[in-house]
């Protein structure tokens, strides 16, 4: 049962709302436009706010569903964590899409909002604040994810929760490595700015 739940979680992660909505609207692959990323920010640039909001909501729900299922059917914290990691991995590296997915921020938010809403809300709040102040979505996303293991440690100390949070942070920061380079060189696009 546990293995099935983890595998199911991975393939739930493969459902790309950015890809599906762009196919529906434009008959095109979102990964051929803008940043090439199958995620909310790229959909915002390519299709606008309405479709970006749908992608954001879909990806958050997608992250939440495996945690809810694992809590209901398995109950073991290790299984819940593995399902969380699997759905994020499925979003970031989807086998059904040639392993070219998104960056996992919204899906990670969905995972942690169900797994630990207090920690999630602290990190989400910082991320949103940074985006509002700087208009760099990537900076807010990276900072919020970097804060995840720190806040988890402050709440719970050293345990499996910390390892879970750390792996999620590493997933997200790794997927944003090109954004980090652009931020450091001053070439990152701000919210509302068209892709250069």
PDB file of C-alpha atoms in Angstrom:
ATOM      1  CA  UNK A   1       0.000   0.000   0.000  1.00  0.00           C
ATOM      2  CA  UNK A   2       2.759   2.465   0.957  1.00  0.00           C
ATOM      3  CA  UNK A   3       4.689   1.868  -2.270  1.00  0.00           C
ATOM      4  CA  UNK A   4       1.492   2.282  -4.307  1.00  0.00           C
ATOM      5  CA  UNK A   5       0.728   5.590  -2.571  1.00  0.00           C
ATOM      6  CA  UNK A   6       4.228   6.920  -3.258  1.00  0.00           C
ATOM      7  CA  UNK A   7       4.047   5.837  -6.909  1.00  0.00           C
ATOM      8  CA  UNK A   8       0.561   7.328  -7.269  1.00  0.00           C
ATOM      9  CA  UNK A   9       1.839  10.569  -5.751  1.00  0.00           C
ATOM     10  CA  UNK A  10       4.618  10.761  -8.324  1.00  0.00           C
ATOM     11  CA  UNK A  11       2.176  10.385 -11.202  1.00  0.00           C
ATOM     12  CA  UNK A  12      -0.231  12.893  -9.665  1.00  0.00           C
ATOM     13  CA  UNK A  13       2.741  15.252  -9.814  1.00  0.00           C
ATOM     14  CA  UNK A  14       3.051  14.515 -13.541  1.00  0.00           C
ATOM     15  CA  UNK A  15      -0.266  16.290 -14.181  1.00  0.00           C
ATOM     16  CA  UNK A  16       0.930  19.677 -15.433  1.00  0.00           C
ATOM     17  CA  UNK A  17      -1.781  22.319 -15.299  1.00  0.00           C
ATOM     18  CA  UNK A  18       0.538  24.792 -17.021  1.00  0.00           C
ATOM     19  CA  UNK A  19       0.971  22.390 -19.924  1.00  0.00           C
ATOM     20  CA  UNK A  20      -2.696  21.368 -20.129  1.00  0.00           C
ATOM     21  CA  UNK A  21      -4.126  24.894 -19.975  1.00  0.00           C
ATOM     22  CA  UNK A  22      -1.679  26.197 -22.574  1.00  0.00           C
ATOM     23  CA  UNK A  23      -2.527  23.272 -24.850  1.00  0.00           C
ATOM     24  CA  UNK A  24      -6.228  24.059 -24.360  1.00  0.00           C
ATOM     25  CA  UNK A  25      -5.841  27.790 -24.969  1.00  0.00           C
ATOM     26  CA  UNK A  26      -3.097  27.965 -27.610  1.00  0.00           C
ATOM     27  CA  UNK A  27      -2.655  24.375 -28.843  1.00  0.00           C
ATOM     28  CA  UNK A  28       1.006  24.856 -27.918  1.00  0.00           C
ATOM     29  CA  UNK A  29       3.507  23.556 -25.353  1.00  0.00           C
ATOM     30  CA  UNK A  30       4.156  26.164 -22.617  1.00  0.00           C
ATOM     31  CA  UNK A  31       7.753  24.946 -22.481  1.00  0.00           C
ATOM     32  CA  UNK A  32       8.337  26.463 -25.926  1.00  0.00           C
ATOM     33  CA  UNK A  33       7.542  29.970 -24.666  1.00  0.00           C
ATOM     34  CA  UNK A  34       8.963  32.513 -22.245  1.00  0.00           C
ATOM     35  CA  UNK A  35      11.272  30.926 -19.703  1.00  0.00           C
ATOM     36  CA  UNK A  36      10.514  27.415 -20.982  1.00  0.00           C
ATOM     37  CA  UNK A  37       9.207  26.463 -17.545  1.00  0.00           C
ATOM     38  CA  UNK A  38       5.897  24.639 -17.054  1.00  0.00           C
ATOM     39  CA  UNK A  39       4.806  26.776 -14.120  1.00  0.00           C
ATOM     40  CA  UNK A  40       2.658  29.635 -12.880  1.00  0.00           C
ATOM     41  CA  UNK A  41       5.023  32.534 -13.597  1.00  0.00           C
ATOM     42  CA  UNK A  42       5.591  31.490 -17.196  1.00  0.00           C
ATOM     43  CA  UNK A  43       1.847  31.035 -17.739  1.00  0.00           C
ATOM     44  CA  UNK A  44       1.343  34.525 -16.291  1.00  0.00           C
ATOM     45  CA  UNK A  45       3.713  35.954 -18.884  1.00  0.00           C
ATOM     46  CA  UNK A  46       2.290  33.937 -21.772  1.00  0.00           C
ATOM     47  CA  UNK A  47      -1.459  33.675 -21.035  1.00  0.00           C
ATOM     48  CA  UNK A  48      -2.159  36.252 -18.336  1.00  0.00           C
ATOM     49  CA  UNK A  49      -3.503  36.408 -14.792  1.00  0.00           C
ATOM     50  CA  UNK A  50      -6.618  34.236 -15.146  1.00  0.00           C
ATOM     51  CA  UNK A  51      -4.783  31.197 -16.452  1.00  0.00           C
ATOM     52  CA  UNK A  52      -1.856  31.744 -14.090  1.00  0.00           C
ATOM     53  CA  UNK A  53      -4.283  31.736 -11.141  1.00  0.00           C
ATOM     54  CA  UNK A  54      -5.781  28.453 -12.366  1.00  0.00           C
ATOM     55  CA  UNK A  55      -2.321  26.901 -12.675  1.00  0.00           C
ATOM     56  CA  UNK A  56      -1.346  28.128  -9.208  1.00  0.00           C
ATOM     57  CA  UNK A  57      -4.517  26.709  -7.663  1.00  0.00           C
ATOM     58  CA  UNK A  58      -4.182  23.428  -9.541  1.00  0.00           C
ATOM     59  CA  UNK A  59      -0.565  22.931  -8.507  1.00  0.00           C
ATOM     60  CA  UNK A  60      -1.263  23.752  -4.848  1.00  0.00           C
ATOM     61  CA  UNK A  61      -4.170  21.278  -4.787  1.00  0.00           C
ATOM     62  CA  UNK A  62      -1.999  18.730  -6.586  1.00  0.00           C
ATOM     63  CA  UNK A  63       0.549  18.969  -3.778  1.00  0.00           C
ATOM     64  CA  UNK A  64      -2.096  18.705  -1.077  1.00  0.00           C
ATOM     65  CA  UNK A  65      -3.942  15.646  -2.418  1.00  0.00           C
ATOM     66  CA  UNK A  66      -1.188  13.019  -1.873  1.00  0.00           C
ATOM     67  CA  UNK A  67      -0.644  14.230   1.704  1.00  0.00           C
ATOM     68  CA  UNK A  68      -4.367  13.963   2.424  1.00  0.00           C
ATOM     69  CA  UNK A  69      -4.473  10.489   0.855  1.00  0.00           C
ATOM     70  CA  UNK A  70      -1.403   9.288   2.744  1.00  0.00           C
ATOM     71  CA  UNK A  71      -2.756  10.637   6.035  1.00  0.00           C
ATOM     72  CA  UNK A  72      -6.061   8.852   5.455  1.00  0.00           C
ATOM     73  CA  UNK A  73      -4.778   5.552   4.079  1.00  0.00           C
ATOM     74  CA  UNK A  74      -1.332   5.073   5.626  1.00  0.00           C
ATOM     75  CA  UNK A  75      -1.114   7.363   8.627  1.00  0.00           C
ATOM     76  CA  UNK A  76       2.627   6.758   9.018  1.00  0.00           C
ATOM     77  CA  UNK A  77       4.628   9.987   8.933  1.00  0.00           C
ATOM     78  CA  UNK A  78       7.397   8.465   6.804  1.00  0.00           C
ATOM     79  CA  UNK A  79       4.883   7.434   4.133  1.00  0.00           C
ATOM     80  CA  UNK A  80       3.307  10.897   4.207  1.00  0.00           C
ATOM     81  CA  UNK A  81       6.742  12.482   3.715  1.00  0.00           C
ATOM     82  CA  UNK A  82       7.644  10.126   0.870  1.00  0.00           C
ATOM     83  CA  UNK A  83       4.349  10.934  -0.856  1.00  0.00           C
ATOM     84  CA  UNK A  84       5.111  14.639  -0.486  1.00  0.00           C
ATOM     85  CA  UNK A  85       8.565  14.247  -1.996  1.00  0.00           C
ATOM     86  CA  UNK A  86       7.165  12.036  -4.761  1.00  0.00           C
ATOM     87  CA  UNK A  87       4.508  14.518  -5.895  1.00  0.00           C
ATOM     88  CA  UNK A  88       7.081  17.341  -5.990  1.00  0.00           C
ATOM     89  CA  UNK A  89       9.526  15.133  -7.910  1.00  0.00           C
ATOM     90  CA  UNK A  90       6.698  14.212 -10.283  1.00  0.00           C
ATOM     91  CA  UNK A  91       5.990  17.882 -10.919  1.00  0.00           C
ATOM     92  CA  UNK A  92       9.657  18.830 -11.364  1.00  0.00           C
ATOM     93  CA  UNK A  93      10.730  15.766 -13.352  1.00  0.00           C
ATOM     94  CA  UNK A  94       7.580  14.233 -14.913  1.00  0.00           C
ATOM     95  CA  UNK A  95       8.201  10.961 -16.753  1.00  0.00           C
ATOM     96  CA  UNK A  96       5.085  11.564 -18.862  1.00  0.00           C
ATOM     97  CA  UNK A  97       6.544  14.853 -20.148  1.00  0.00           C
ATOM     98  CA  UNK A  98      10.110  13.800 -20.845  1.00  0.00           C
ATOM     99  CA  UNK A  99      11.233  14.806 -17.324  1.00  0.00           C
ATOM    100  CA  UNK A 100      10.822  18.524 -18.173  1.00  0.00           C
ATOM    101  CA  UNK A 101       8.443  19.959 -15.614  1.00  0.00           C
ATOM    102  CA  UNK A 102       8.070  22.986 -13.386  1.00  0.00           C
ATOM    103  CA  UNK A 103      10.068  24.269 -10.445  1.00  0.00           C
ATOM    104  CA  UNK A 104       7.797  22.920  -7.740  1.00  0.00           C
ATOM    105  CA  UNK A 105       7.011  25.981  -5.642  1.00  0.00           C
ATOM    106  CA  UNK A 106       3.200  25.810  -5.777  1.00  0.00           C
ATOM    107  CA  UNK A 107       3.235  22.025  -5.400  1.00  0.00           C
ATOM    108  CA  UNK A 108       5.582  22.319  -2.402  1.00  0.00           C
ATOM    109  CA  UNK A 109       3.238  24.908  -0.874  1.00  0.00           C
ATOM    110  CA  UNK A 110       0.343  22.474  -1.264  1.00  0.00           C
ATOM    111  CA  UNK A 111       2.348  19.688   0.369  1.00  0.00           C
ATOM    112  CA  UNK A 112       3.394  21.750   3.379  1.00  0.00           C
ATOM    113  CA  UNK A 113       0.064  23.565   3.845  1.00  0.00           C
ATOM    114  CA  UNK A 114      -1.455  20.173   4.650  1.00  0.00           C
ATOM    115  CA  UNK A 115       1.596  18.613   6.315  1.00  0.00           C
ATOM    116  CA  UNK A 116       2.428  21.559   8.574  1.00  0.00           C
ATOM    117  CA  UNK A 117       0.306  24.679   7.966  1.00  0.00           C
ATOM    118  CA  UNK A 118       2.076  26.801  10.601  1.00  0.00           C
ATOM    119  CA  UNK A 119       5.519  26.353   9.081  1.00  0.00           C
ATOM    120  CA  UNK A 120       4.075  26.715   5.586  1.00  0.00           C
ATOM    121  CA  UNK A 121       2.347  30.003   6.387  1.00  0.00           C
ATOM    122  CA  UNK A 122       5.490  31.550   7.907  1.00  0.00           C
ATOM    123  CA  UNK A 123       7.555  30.690   4.821  1.00  0.00           C
ATOM    124  CA  UNK A 124       4.765  31.637   2.429  1.00  0.00           C
ATOM    125  CA  UNK A 125       4.353  34.981   4.165  1.00  0.00           C
ATOM    126  CA  UNK A 126       8.042  35.814   3.780  1.00  0.00           C
ATOM    127  CA  UNK A 127       8.042  34.748   0.151  1.00  0.00           C
ATOM    128  CA  UNK A 128       5.004  36.883  -0.699  1.00  0.00           C
ATOM    129  CA  UNK A 129       6.489  39.855   1.174  1.00  0.00           C
ATOM    130  CA  UNK A 130       9.735  39.634  -0.800  1.00  0.00           C
ATOM    131  CA  UNK A 131       7.850  39.360  -4.083  1.00  0.00           C
ATOM    132  CA  UNK A 132       5.777  42.421  -3.163  1.00  0.00           C
ATOM    133  CA  UNK A 133       8.873  44.422  -2.191  1.00  0.00           C
ATOM    134  CA  UNK A 134      11.199  43.413  -5.028  1.00  0.00           C
ATOM    135  CA  UNK A 135       8.824  42.146  -7.751  1.00  0.00           C
ATOM    136  CA  UNK A 136      11.179  39.190  -8.205  1.00  0.00           C
ATOM    137  CA  UNK A 137       9.038  36.041  -8.061  1.00  0.00           C
ATOM    138  CA  UNK A 138      12.142  33.858  -8.094  1.00  0.00           C
ATOM    139  CA  UNK A 139      13.711  35.665  -5.126  1.00  0.00           C
ATOM    140  CA  UNK A 140      10.561  35.280  -3.046  1.00  0.00           C
ATOM    141  CA  UNK A 141      10.235  31.628  -4.055  1.00  0.00           C
ATOM    142  CA  UNK A 142      13.868  30.779  -3.327  1.00  0.00           C
ATOM    143  CA  UNK A 143      13.854  32.654  -0.009  1.00  0.00           C
ATOM    144  CA  UNK A 144      10.620  31.058   1.157  1.00  0.00           C
ATOM    145  CA  UNK A 145      11.961  27.605   0.345  1.00  0.00           C
ATOM    146  CA  UNK A 146      15.344  28.326   1.949  1.00  0.00           C
ATOM    147  CA  UNK A 147      13.488  29.352   5.095  1.00  0.00           C
ATOM    148  CA  UNK A 148      11.508  26.091   5.207  1.00  0.00           C
ATOM    149  CA  UNK A 149      14.138  23.932   6.977  1.00  0.00           C
ATOM    150  CA  UNK A 150      15.116  26.839   9.254  1.00  0.00           C
ATOM    151  CA  UNK A 151      11.554  27.392  10.479  1.00  0.00           C
ATOM    152  CA  UNK A 152      11.030  23.633  10.771  1.00  0.00           C
ATOM    153  CA  UNK A 153      14.157  23.393  12.939  1.00  0.00           C
ATOM    154  CA  UNK A 154      12.988  26.286  15.139  1.00  0.00           C
ATOM    155  CA  UNK A 155       9.607  24.593  15.627  1.00  0.00           C
ATOM    156  CA  UNK A 156      10.712  20.967  16.014  1.00  0.00           C
ATOM    157  CA  UNK A 157      14.494  20.670  16.326  1.00  0.00           C
ATOM    158  CA  UNK A 158      16.407  17.910  14.569  1.00  0.00           C
ATOM    159  CA  UNK A 159      14.129  15.100  13.401  1.00  0.00           C
ATOM    160  CA  UNK A 160      12.601  13.597  10.251  1.00  0.00           C
ATOM    161  CA  UNK A 161      10.507  16.714   9.677  1.00  0.00           C
ATOM    162  CA  UNK A 162      13.710  18.702   9.290  1.00  0.00           C
ATOM    163  CA  UNK A 163      15.071  16.219   6.738  1.00  0.00           C
ATOM    164  CA  UNK A 164      11.768  16.412   4.841  1.00  0.00           C
ATOM    165  CA  UNK A 165      11.849  20.214   4.783  1.00  0.00           C
ATOM    166  CA  UNK A 166      15.524  20.246   3.784  1.00  0.00           C
ATOM    167  CA  UNK A 167      14.987  17.923   0.814  1.00  0.00           C
ATOM    168  CA  UNK A 168      12.035  20.010  -0.412  1.00  0.00           C
ATOM    169  CA  UNK A 169      14.164  23.156  -0.131  1.00  0.00           C
ATOM    170  CA  UNK A 170      17.013  21.526  -2.070  1.00  0.00           C
ATOM    171  CA  UNK A 171      14.587  20.395  -4.810  1.00  0.00           C
ATOM    172  CA  UNK A 172      13.249  23.930  -5.207  1.00  0.00           C
ATOM    173  CA  UNK A 173      16.546  25.794  -5.016  1.00  0.00           C
ATOM    174  CA  UNK A 174      18.157  23.367  -7.475  1.00  0.00           C
ATOM    175  CA  UNK A 175      15.319  23.955  -9.944  1.00  0.00           C
ATOM    176  CA  UNK A 176      15.903  27.722  -9.587  1.00  0.00           C
ATOM    177  CA  UNK A 177      19.654  27.608 -10.250  1.00  0.00           C
ATOM    178  CA  UNK A 178      19.339  29.556 -13.531  1.00  0.00           C
ATOM    179  CA  UNK A 179      17.232  32.182 -11.731  1.00  0.00           C
ATOM    180  CA  UNK A 180      19.924  32.504  -9.064  1.00  0.00           C
ATOM    181  CA  UNK A 181      22.544  33.181 -11.748  1.00  0.00           C
ATOM    182  CA  UNK A 182      20.303  35.817 -13.360  1.00  0.00           C
ATOM    183  CA  UNK A 183      19.558  37.440  -9.995  1.00  0.00           C
ATOM    184  CA  UNK A 184      23.272  37.677  -9.238  1.00  0.00           C
ATOM    185  CA  UNK A 185      24.010  39.178 -12.665  1.00  0.00           C
ATOM    186  CA  UNK A 186      21.051  41.587 -12.531  1.00  0.00           C
ATOM    187  CA  UNK A 187      19.331  39.994 -15.528  1.00  0.00           C
ATOM    188  CA  UNK A 188      16.321  38.411 -13.820  1.00  0.00           C
ATOM    189  CA  UNK A 189      12.900  39.549 -15.015  1.00  0.00           C
ATOM    190  CA  UNK A 190      10.585  41.229 -12.522  1.00  0.00           C
ATOM    191  CA  UNK A 191       6.890  40.493 -12.076  1.00  0.00           C
ATOM    192  CA  UNK A 192       4.984  42.207 -14.865  1.00  0.00           C
ATOM    193  CA  UNK A 193       8.068  42.424 -17.069  1.00  0.00           C
ATOM    194  CA  UNK A 194       8.068  40.486 -20.331  1.00  0.00           C
ATOM    195  CA  UNK A 195      10.672  37.790 -20.808  1.00  0.00           C
ATOM    196  CA  UNK A 196      13.800  39.270 -22.398  1.00  0.00           C
TER     197      UNK A 196
END
